[in-house]
Coordinates of C-alpha atoms and ligand atoms in Angstrom, one line a residue:
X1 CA 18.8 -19.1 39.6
X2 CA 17.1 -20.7 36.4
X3 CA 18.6 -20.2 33.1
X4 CA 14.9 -19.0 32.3
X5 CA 15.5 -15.9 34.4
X6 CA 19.2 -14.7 32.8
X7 CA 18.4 -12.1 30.7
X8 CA 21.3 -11.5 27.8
X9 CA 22.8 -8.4 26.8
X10 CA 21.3 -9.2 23.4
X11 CA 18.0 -8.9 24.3
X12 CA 18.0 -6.2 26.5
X13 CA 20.1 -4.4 23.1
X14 CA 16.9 -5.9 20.9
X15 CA 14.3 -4.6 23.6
X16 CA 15.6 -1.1 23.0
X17 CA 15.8 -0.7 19.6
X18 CA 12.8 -2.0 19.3
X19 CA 11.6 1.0 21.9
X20 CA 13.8 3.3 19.9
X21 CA 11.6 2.3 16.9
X22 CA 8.2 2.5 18.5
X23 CA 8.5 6.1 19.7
X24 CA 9.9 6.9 15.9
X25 CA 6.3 5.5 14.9
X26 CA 4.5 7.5 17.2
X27 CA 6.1 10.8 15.8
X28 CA 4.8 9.4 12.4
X29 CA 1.9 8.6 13.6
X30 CA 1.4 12.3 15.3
X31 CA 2.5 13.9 12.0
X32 CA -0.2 12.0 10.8
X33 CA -2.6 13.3 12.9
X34 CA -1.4 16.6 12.5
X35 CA -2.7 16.4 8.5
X36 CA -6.0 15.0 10.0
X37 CA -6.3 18.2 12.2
X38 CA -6.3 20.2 9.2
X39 CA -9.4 18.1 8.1
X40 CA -11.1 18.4 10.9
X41 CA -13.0 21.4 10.6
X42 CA -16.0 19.5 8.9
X43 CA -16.1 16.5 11.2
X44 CA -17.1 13.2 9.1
X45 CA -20.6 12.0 10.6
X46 CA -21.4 8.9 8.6
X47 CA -19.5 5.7 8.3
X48 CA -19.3 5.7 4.8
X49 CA -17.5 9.6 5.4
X50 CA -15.2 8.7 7.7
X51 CA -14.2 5.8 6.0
X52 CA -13.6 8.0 2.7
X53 CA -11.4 10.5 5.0
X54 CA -9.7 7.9 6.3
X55 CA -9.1 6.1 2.8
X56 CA -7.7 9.3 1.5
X57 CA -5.2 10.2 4.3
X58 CA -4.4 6.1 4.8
X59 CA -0.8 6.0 2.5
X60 CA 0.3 9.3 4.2
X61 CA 0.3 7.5 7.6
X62 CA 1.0 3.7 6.0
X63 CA 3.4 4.9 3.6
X64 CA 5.6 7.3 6.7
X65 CA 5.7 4.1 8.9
X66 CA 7.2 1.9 6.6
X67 CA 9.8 4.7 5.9
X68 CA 10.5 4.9 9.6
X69 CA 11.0 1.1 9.7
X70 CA 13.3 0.9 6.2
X71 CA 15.4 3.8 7.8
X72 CA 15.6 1.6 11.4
X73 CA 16.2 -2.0 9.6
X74 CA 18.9 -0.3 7.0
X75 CA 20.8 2.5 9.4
X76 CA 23.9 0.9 8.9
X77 CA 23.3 0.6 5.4
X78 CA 22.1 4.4 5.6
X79 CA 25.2 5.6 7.3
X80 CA 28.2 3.6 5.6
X81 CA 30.8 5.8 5.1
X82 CA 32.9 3.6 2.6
X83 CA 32.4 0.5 0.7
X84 CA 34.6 -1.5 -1.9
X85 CA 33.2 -0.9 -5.3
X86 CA 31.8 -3.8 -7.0
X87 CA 33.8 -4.3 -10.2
X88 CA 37.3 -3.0 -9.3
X89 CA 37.1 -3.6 -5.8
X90 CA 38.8 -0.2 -4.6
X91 CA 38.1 1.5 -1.6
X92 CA 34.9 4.0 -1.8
X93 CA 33.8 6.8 0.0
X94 CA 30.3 7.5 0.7
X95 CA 29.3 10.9 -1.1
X96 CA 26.2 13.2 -1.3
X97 CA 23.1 11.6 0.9
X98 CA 20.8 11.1 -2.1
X99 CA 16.6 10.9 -1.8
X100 CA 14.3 8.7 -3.6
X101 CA 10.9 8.2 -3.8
X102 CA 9.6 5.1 -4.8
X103 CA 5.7 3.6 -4.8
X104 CA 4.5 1.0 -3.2
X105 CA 0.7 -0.2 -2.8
X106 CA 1.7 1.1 1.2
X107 CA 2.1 4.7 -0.3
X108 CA 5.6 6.6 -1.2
X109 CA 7.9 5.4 0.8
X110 CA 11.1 8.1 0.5
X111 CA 14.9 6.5 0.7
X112 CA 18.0 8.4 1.8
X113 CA 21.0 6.3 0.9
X114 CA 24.6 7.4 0.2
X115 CA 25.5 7.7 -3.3
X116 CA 29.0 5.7 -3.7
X117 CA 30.9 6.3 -7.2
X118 CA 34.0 5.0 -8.8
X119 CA 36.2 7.2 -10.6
X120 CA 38.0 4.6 -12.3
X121 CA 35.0 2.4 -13.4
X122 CA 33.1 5.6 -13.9
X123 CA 30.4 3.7 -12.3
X124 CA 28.0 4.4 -9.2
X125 CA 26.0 2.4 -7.0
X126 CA 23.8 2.1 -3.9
X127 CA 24.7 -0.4 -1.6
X128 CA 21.1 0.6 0.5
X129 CA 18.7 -0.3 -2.6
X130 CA 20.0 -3.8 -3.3
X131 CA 20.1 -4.3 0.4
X132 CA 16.3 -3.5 0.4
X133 CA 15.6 -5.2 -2.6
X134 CA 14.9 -1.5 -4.3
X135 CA 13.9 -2.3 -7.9
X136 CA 14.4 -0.2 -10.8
X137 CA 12.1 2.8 -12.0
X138 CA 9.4 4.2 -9.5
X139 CA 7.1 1.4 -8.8
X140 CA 8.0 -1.3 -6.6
X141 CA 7.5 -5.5 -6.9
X142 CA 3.7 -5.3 -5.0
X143 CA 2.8 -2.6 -7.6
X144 CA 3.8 -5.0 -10.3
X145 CA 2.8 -8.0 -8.5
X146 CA -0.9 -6.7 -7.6
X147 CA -1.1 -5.2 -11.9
X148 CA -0.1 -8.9 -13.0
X149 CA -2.8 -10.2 -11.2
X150 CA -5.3 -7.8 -12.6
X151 CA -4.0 -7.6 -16.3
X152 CA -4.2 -11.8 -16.6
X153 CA -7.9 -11.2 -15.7
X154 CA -9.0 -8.5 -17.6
X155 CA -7.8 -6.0 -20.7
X156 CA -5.2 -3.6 -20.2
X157 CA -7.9 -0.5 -19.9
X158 CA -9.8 -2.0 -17.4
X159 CA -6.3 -3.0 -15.3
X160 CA -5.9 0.6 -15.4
X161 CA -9.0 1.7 -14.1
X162 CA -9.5 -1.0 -11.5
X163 CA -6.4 -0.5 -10.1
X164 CA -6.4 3.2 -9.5
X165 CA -10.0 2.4 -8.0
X166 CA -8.7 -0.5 -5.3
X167 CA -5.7 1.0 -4.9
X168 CA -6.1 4.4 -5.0
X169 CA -2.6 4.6 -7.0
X170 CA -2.3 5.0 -11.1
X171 CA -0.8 3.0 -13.3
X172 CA -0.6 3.7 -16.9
X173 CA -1.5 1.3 -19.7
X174 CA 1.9 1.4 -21.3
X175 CA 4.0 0.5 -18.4
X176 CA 1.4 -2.0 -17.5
X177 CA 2.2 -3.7 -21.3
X178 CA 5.7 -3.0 -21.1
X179 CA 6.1 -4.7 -17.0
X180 CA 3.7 -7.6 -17.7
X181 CA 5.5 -8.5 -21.0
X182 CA 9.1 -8.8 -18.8
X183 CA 7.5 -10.8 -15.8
X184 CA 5.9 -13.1 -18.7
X185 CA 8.7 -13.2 -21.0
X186 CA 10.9 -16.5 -21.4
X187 CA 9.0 -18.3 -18.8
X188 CA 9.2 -22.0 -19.8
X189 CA 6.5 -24.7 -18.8
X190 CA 9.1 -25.7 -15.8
X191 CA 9.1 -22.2 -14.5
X192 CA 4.8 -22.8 -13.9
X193 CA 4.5 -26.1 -13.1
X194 CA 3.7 -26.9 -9.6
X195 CA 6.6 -28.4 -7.7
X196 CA 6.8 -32.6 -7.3
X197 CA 6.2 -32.1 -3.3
X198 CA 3.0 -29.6 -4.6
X199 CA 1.9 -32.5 -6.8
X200 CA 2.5 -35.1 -4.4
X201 CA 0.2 -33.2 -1.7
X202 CA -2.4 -32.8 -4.2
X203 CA -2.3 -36.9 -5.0
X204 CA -2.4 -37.8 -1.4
X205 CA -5.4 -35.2 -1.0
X206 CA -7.5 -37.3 -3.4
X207 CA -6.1 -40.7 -2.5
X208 CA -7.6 -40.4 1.0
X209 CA -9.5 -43.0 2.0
X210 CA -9.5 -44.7 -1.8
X211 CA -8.2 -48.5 -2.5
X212 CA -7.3 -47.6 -5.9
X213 CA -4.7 -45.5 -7.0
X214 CA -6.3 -42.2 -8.5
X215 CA -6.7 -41.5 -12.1
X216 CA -4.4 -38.3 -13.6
X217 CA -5.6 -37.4 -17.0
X218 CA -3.5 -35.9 -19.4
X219 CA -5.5 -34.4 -22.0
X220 CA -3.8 -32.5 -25.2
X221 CA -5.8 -30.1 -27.5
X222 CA -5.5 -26.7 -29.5
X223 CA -6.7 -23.2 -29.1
X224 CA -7.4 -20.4 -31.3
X225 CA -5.5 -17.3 -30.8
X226 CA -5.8 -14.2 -32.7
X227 CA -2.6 -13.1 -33.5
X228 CA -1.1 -10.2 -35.2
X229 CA 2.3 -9.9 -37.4
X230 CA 5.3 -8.4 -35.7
X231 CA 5.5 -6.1 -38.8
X232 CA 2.2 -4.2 -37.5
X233 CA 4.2 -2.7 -34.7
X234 CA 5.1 1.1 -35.6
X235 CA 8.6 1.4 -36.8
X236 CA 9.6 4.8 -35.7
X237 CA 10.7 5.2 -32.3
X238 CA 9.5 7.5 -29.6
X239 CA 5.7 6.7 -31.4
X240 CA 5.0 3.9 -29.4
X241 CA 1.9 5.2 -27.9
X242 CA 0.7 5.1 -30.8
X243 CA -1.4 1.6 -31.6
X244 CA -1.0 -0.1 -34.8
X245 CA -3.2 0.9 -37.9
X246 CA -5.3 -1.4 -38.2
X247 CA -5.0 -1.4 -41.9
X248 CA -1.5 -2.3 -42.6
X249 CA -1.8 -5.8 -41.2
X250 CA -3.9 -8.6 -41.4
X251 CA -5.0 -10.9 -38.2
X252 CA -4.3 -14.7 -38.1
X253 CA -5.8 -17.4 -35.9
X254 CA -3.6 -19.2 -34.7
X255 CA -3.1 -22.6 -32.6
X256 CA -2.2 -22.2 -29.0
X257 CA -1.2 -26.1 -28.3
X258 CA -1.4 -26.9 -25.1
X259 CA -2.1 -29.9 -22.1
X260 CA -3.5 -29.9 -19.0
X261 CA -2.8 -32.8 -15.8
X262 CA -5.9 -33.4 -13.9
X263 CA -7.3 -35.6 -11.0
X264 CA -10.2 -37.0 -10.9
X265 CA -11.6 -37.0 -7.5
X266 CA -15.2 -38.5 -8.6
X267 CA -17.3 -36.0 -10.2
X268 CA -14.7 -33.3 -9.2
X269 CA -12.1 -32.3 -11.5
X270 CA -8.5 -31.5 -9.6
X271 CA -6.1 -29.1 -11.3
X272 CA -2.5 -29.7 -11.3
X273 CA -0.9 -28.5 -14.4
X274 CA -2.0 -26.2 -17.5
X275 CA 0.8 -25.0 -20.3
X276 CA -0.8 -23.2 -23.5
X277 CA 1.6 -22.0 -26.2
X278 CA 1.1 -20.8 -29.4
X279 CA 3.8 -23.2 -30.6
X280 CA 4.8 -25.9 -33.1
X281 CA 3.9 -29.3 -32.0
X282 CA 7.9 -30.2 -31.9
X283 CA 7.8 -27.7 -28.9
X284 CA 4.9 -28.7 -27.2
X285 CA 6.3 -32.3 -27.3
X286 CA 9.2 -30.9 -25.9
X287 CA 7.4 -29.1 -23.0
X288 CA 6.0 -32.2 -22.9
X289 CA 9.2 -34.3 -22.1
X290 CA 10.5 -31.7 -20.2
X291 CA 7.3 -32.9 -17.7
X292 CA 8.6 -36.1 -18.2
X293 CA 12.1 -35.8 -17.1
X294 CA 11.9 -33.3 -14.6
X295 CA 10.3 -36.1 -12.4
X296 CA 7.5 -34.3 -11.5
X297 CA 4.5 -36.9 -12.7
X298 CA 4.8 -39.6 -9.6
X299 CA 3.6 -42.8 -12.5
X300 CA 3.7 -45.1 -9.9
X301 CA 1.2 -43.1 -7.5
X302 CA -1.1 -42.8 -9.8
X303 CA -3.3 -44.4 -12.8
X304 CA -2.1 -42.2 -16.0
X305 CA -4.5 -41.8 -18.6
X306 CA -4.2 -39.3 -21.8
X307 CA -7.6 -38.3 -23.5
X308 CA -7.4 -37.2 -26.7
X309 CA -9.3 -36.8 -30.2
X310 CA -7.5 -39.0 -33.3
X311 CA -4.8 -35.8 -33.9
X312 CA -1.5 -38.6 -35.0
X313 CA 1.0 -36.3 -33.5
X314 CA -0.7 -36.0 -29.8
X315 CA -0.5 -39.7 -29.8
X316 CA 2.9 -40.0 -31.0
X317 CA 4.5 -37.7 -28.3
X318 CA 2.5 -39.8 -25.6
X319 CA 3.6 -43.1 -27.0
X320 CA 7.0 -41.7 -27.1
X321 CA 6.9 -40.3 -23.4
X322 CA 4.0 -42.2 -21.3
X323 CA 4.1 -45.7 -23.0
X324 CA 2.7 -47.2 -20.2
X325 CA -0.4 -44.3 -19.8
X326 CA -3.7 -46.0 -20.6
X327 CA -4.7 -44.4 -24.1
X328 CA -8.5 -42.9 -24.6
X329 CA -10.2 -41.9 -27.7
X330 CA -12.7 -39.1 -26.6
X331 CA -15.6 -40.7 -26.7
X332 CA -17.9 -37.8 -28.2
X333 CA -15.3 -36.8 -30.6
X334 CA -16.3 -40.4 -32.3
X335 CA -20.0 -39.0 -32.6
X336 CA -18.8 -36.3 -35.5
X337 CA -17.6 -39.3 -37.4
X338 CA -20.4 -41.2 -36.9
X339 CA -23.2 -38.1 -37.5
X340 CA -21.6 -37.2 -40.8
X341 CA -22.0 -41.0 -42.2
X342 CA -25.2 -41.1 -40.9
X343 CA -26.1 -38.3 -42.8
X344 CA -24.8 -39.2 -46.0
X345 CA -26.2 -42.4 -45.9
X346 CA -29.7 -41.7 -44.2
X347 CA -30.3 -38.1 -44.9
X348 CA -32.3 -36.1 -42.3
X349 CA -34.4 -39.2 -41.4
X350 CA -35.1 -40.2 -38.3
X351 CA -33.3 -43.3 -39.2
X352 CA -30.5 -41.2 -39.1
X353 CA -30.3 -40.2 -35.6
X354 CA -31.5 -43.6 -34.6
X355 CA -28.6 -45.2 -36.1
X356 CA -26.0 -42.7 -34.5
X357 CA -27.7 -43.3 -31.4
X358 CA -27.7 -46.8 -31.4
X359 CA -23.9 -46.6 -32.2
X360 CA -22.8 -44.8 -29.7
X361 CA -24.6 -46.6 -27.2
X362 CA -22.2 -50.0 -28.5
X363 CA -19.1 -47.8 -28.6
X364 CA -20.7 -47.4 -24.7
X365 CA -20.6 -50.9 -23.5
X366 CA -17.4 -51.2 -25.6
X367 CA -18.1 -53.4 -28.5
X368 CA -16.1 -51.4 -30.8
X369 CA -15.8 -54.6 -32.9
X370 CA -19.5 -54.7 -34.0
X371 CA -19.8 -51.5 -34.9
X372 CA -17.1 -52.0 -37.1
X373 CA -18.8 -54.5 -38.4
X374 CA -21.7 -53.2 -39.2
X375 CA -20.0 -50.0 -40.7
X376 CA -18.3 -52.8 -43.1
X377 CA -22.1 -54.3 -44.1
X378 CA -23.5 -51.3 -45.1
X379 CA -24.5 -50.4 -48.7
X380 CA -23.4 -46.9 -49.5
X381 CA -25.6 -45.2 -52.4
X382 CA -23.5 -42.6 -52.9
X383 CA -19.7 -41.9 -53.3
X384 CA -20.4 -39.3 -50.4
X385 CA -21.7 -42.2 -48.1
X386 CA -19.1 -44.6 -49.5
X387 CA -16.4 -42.2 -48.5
X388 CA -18.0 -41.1 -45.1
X389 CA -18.1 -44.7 -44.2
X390 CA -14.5 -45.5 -45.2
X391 CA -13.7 -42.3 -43.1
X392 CA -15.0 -43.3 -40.0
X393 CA -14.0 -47.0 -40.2
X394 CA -10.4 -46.3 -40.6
X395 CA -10.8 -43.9 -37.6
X396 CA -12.3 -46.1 -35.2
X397 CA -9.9 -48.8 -36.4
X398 CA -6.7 -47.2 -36.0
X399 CA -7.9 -45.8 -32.3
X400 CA -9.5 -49.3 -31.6
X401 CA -7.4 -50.0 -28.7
X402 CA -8.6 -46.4 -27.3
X403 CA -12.5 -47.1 -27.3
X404 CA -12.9 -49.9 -24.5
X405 CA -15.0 -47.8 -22.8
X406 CA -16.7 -50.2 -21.1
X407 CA -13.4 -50.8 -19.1
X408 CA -12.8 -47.7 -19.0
X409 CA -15.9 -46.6 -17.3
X410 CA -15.4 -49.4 -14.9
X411 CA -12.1 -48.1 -14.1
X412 CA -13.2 -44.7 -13.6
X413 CA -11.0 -43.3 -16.3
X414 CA -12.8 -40.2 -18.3
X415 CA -14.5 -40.7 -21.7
X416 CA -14.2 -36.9 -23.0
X417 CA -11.4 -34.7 -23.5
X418 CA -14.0 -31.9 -21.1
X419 CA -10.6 -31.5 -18.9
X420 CA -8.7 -30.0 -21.7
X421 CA -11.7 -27.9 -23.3
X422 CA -12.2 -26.4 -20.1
X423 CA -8.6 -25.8 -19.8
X424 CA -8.3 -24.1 -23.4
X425 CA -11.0 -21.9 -22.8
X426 CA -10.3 -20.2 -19.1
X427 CA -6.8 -20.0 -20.1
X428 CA -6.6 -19.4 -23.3
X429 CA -10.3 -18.0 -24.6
X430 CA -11.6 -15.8 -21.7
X431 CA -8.6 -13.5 -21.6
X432 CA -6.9 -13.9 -25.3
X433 CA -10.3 -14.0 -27.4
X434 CA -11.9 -10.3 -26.6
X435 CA -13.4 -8.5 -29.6
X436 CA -11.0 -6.0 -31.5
X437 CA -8.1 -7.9 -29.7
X438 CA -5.3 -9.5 -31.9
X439 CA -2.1 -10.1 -30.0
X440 CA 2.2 -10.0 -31.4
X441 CA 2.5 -13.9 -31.1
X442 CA 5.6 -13.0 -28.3
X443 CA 2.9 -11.0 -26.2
X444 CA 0.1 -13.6 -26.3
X445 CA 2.7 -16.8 -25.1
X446 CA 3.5 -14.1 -22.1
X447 CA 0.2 -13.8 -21.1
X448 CA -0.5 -17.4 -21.8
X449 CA 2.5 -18.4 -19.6
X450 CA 1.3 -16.1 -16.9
X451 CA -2.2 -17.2 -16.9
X452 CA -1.0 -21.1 -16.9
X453 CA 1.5 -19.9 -13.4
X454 CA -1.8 -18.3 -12.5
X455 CA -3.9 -21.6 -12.6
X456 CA -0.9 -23.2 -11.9
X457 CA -0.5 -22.0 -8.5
X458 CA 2.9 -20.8 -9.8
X459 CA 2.4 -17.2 -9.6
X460 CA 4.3 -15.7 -6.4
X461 CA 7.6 -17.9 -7.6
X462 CA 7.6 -16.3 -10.9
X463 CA 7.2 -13.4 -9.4
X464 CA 10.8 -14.3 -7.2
X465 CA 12.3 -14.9 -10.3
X466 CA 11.2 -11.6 -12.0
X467 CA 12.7 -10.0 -9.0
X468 CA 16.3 -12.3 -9.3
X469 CA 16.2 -11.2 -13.4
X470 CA 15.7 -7.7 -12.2
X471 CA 18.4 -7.4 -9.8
X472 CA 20.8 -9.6 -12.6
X473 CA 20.4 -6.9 -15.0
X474 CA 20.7 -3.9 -12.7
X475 CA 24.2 -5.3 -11.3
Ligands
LIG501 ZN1 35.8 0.6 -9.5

């Protein structure tokens, strides 16, 4: 006889529970039917009918089976008698069997779990919720999960209705604030940047079939946030539904600093890594080095290159972290230089934009050098000119070693900072910058920090760690 043919005592025991559970589903499922009957007086005729009947009854029949299947996974959990309480360690003994209800995007799903309590701690707990991974309050994780995912699209009121419409389940506006502000809060740039192995598939996907390694831009650049003061929060408590009067605080934009890793893959921009703050730029050089030290940019798989404006301190964090990253001034960021002494020198002539024109196009093919030169020969007839020369020659100057674009083209590095703007504005603008929306500084990083995971392809893990925090606190 073939060992294929023994078959163990273990899974003849799994083949029957697994029957007991199946007819425990059917008995659902006919309760379920049951309701339907009641329904069925007026028979649905169309599609779009039945589908609405269907839809209504759907978390009665979705919601029951997962309850038959928590109370078959947990029964031992469900019909513990004692257990040794979790601070003093004592023997205790299971008392009153003890129903809750809690949501889930499934339905209600009801739990009946004996209540265990400690007359010496003067503590209670329920060995079945942590076994299920029960969170606090009514809703569950895929409640919260599925409202994240909405609210770091679109503003809090249209969450609301939108999920009640896909879901067919409420959430209200506060809880929605309140939930998204925990999953969101102290989240650093580590806890939403893609692991090393993520970033090392994404490398390889755009190395295929290259001879050179690929280019990963880092690009570093501000956003403006509207902000509110802390003090326009109301004081009193239990008044909290209550917004902020608009006339006791002022609104400030602020900077949200932020950088963004990129591939280039041709034409095609690759994401890898967005963090937007509104921070100092001591912490974003921080976040920064955190980056760095973590290990997760692979600088010998791939050609580092930062793109950046003149800003002194962006350049200073990079030539204190990526000294060997090759260094680009944007290329179109030189043109605002180079319009405003052409204006003050030409006027609104055509001259004027022939002169700009013919700038950029040596700035181009890299001959930095001339048009240095050239600034240096010209005759300014005004202090205006003579000043918006100086300007721009001490800015080309200083970046000179950033504008060999000529090289740089060759070596398929980027000219513009377009990866960062792009970043800044679907994380930062679309979502922070709404009309009549200022944000507490503390609630726009949150929502900044989700949206980053978001892009990030972070999401689900800081979701896992939400769930770790929750179960921290509740022990
Ligand atoms: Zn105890």
């Amino acid at each position: 006889m073939g060992a294929a043919e023994v078959i163990s005592f273990e899974e003849v025991r799994a083949r029957k529970q697994w029957d007991t559970l199946r007819h425990q589903l059917h008995e659902r499922f006919d309760q379920w039917l049951d309701t339907l009957e009641t329904q069925w007086h007026e028979p649905p005729a169309t599609l779009p009918e039945m589908t609405a009947m269907v839809w209504n009854l759907r978390q009665q029949l979705t919601g029951g089976i997962t309850e038959a299947i928590v109370a078959h996974v947990h029964r031992d959990a469900h019909d513990r008698t004692q257990v040794n309480c979790p601070r003093c360690d004592g023997v205790l003994r299971a008392q009153e069997v003890v129903c809750r209800t809690v949501e889930t995007l499934v339905g209600p799903v009801q739990l009946e779990r004996p209540y265990f309590s400690c007359r010496l701690c003067r503590d209670g707990c329920y060995p079945f919720d942590e076994a299920l991974g029960v969170v606090a309050g009514c809703k569950q994780l895929d409640m919260h999960q599925a409202m994240v995912h909405l609210v770091t699209e679109v503003p809090y009121d249209t969450a609301q209705a939108l999920f009640r419409g896909l879901t067919g389940m409420s959430y209200g506006s506060e809880r929605m604030h309140t939930v998204t502000n925990q999953v969101g809060e102290k989240l650093t740039v580590l806890d939403v940047a893609p692991s090393r192995e993520e970033l090392l598939r994404r490398i390889a996907s755009v190395s295929a079939g290259h001879f050179r390694r690929p280019v990963l831009v880092l690009g570093i650049d501000g956003a403006y946030v509207p902000t509110r003061p802390d003090s326009a929060r109301e004081p009193q408590e239990g008044r909290r539904h209550r917004r902020a009067k608009r006339a006791r605080w002022r609104g400030q934009w602020r900077d949200a600093k932020g950088f963004r890793f990129y591939l280039l893959d041709g034409e095609r921009i690759v994401h890898v890594l967005s963090w937007h703050q509104v921070q100092s730029e001591e912490q974003l050089g921080e976040a920064l080095k955190q980056i760095k030290e973590a290990g997760l940019i692979p600088e010998d798989q791939v050609r580092l290159c930062v793109v950046c404006d003149g800003a002194e301190w962006i350049w200073k964090h990079v030539q204190a972290l990526f000294p060997q990253a090759r260094q680009v001034l944007d290329y179109y960021h030189c043109a605002q230089y180079l319009h405003r002494v052409a204006k003050a020198h030409y006027g609104t002539s055509v001259q004027a934009v022939e002169w700009v024109e013919a700038t950029m196009t040596r700035l181009y093919l890299g001959k930095v050098g001339l048009v240095l030169g050239g600034l240096r020969r010209m005759q300014a007839q005004s202090d205006e000119a003579a000043k918006a020369i100086a300007n721009c020659w001490d800015y080309l100057d200083a970046h000179r070693g950033r504008t060999h674009y000529r090289q740089l083209r060759r070596g398929g590095y980027p000219l513009g900072s377009g990866g960062i703007e792009a970043s800044n504005k679907f994380i930062c603008h679309v979502r922070l910058q709404r009309s009549g929306a200022w944000w507490y500084e503390a609630n726009s990083n949150h929502m900044l920090a989700l949206r980053c995971a978001k892009y990030n392809g972070t999401l689900d893990r800081v979701f896992v760690r939400y769930q770790q925090r929750l179960r921290e606190t509740s022990e």
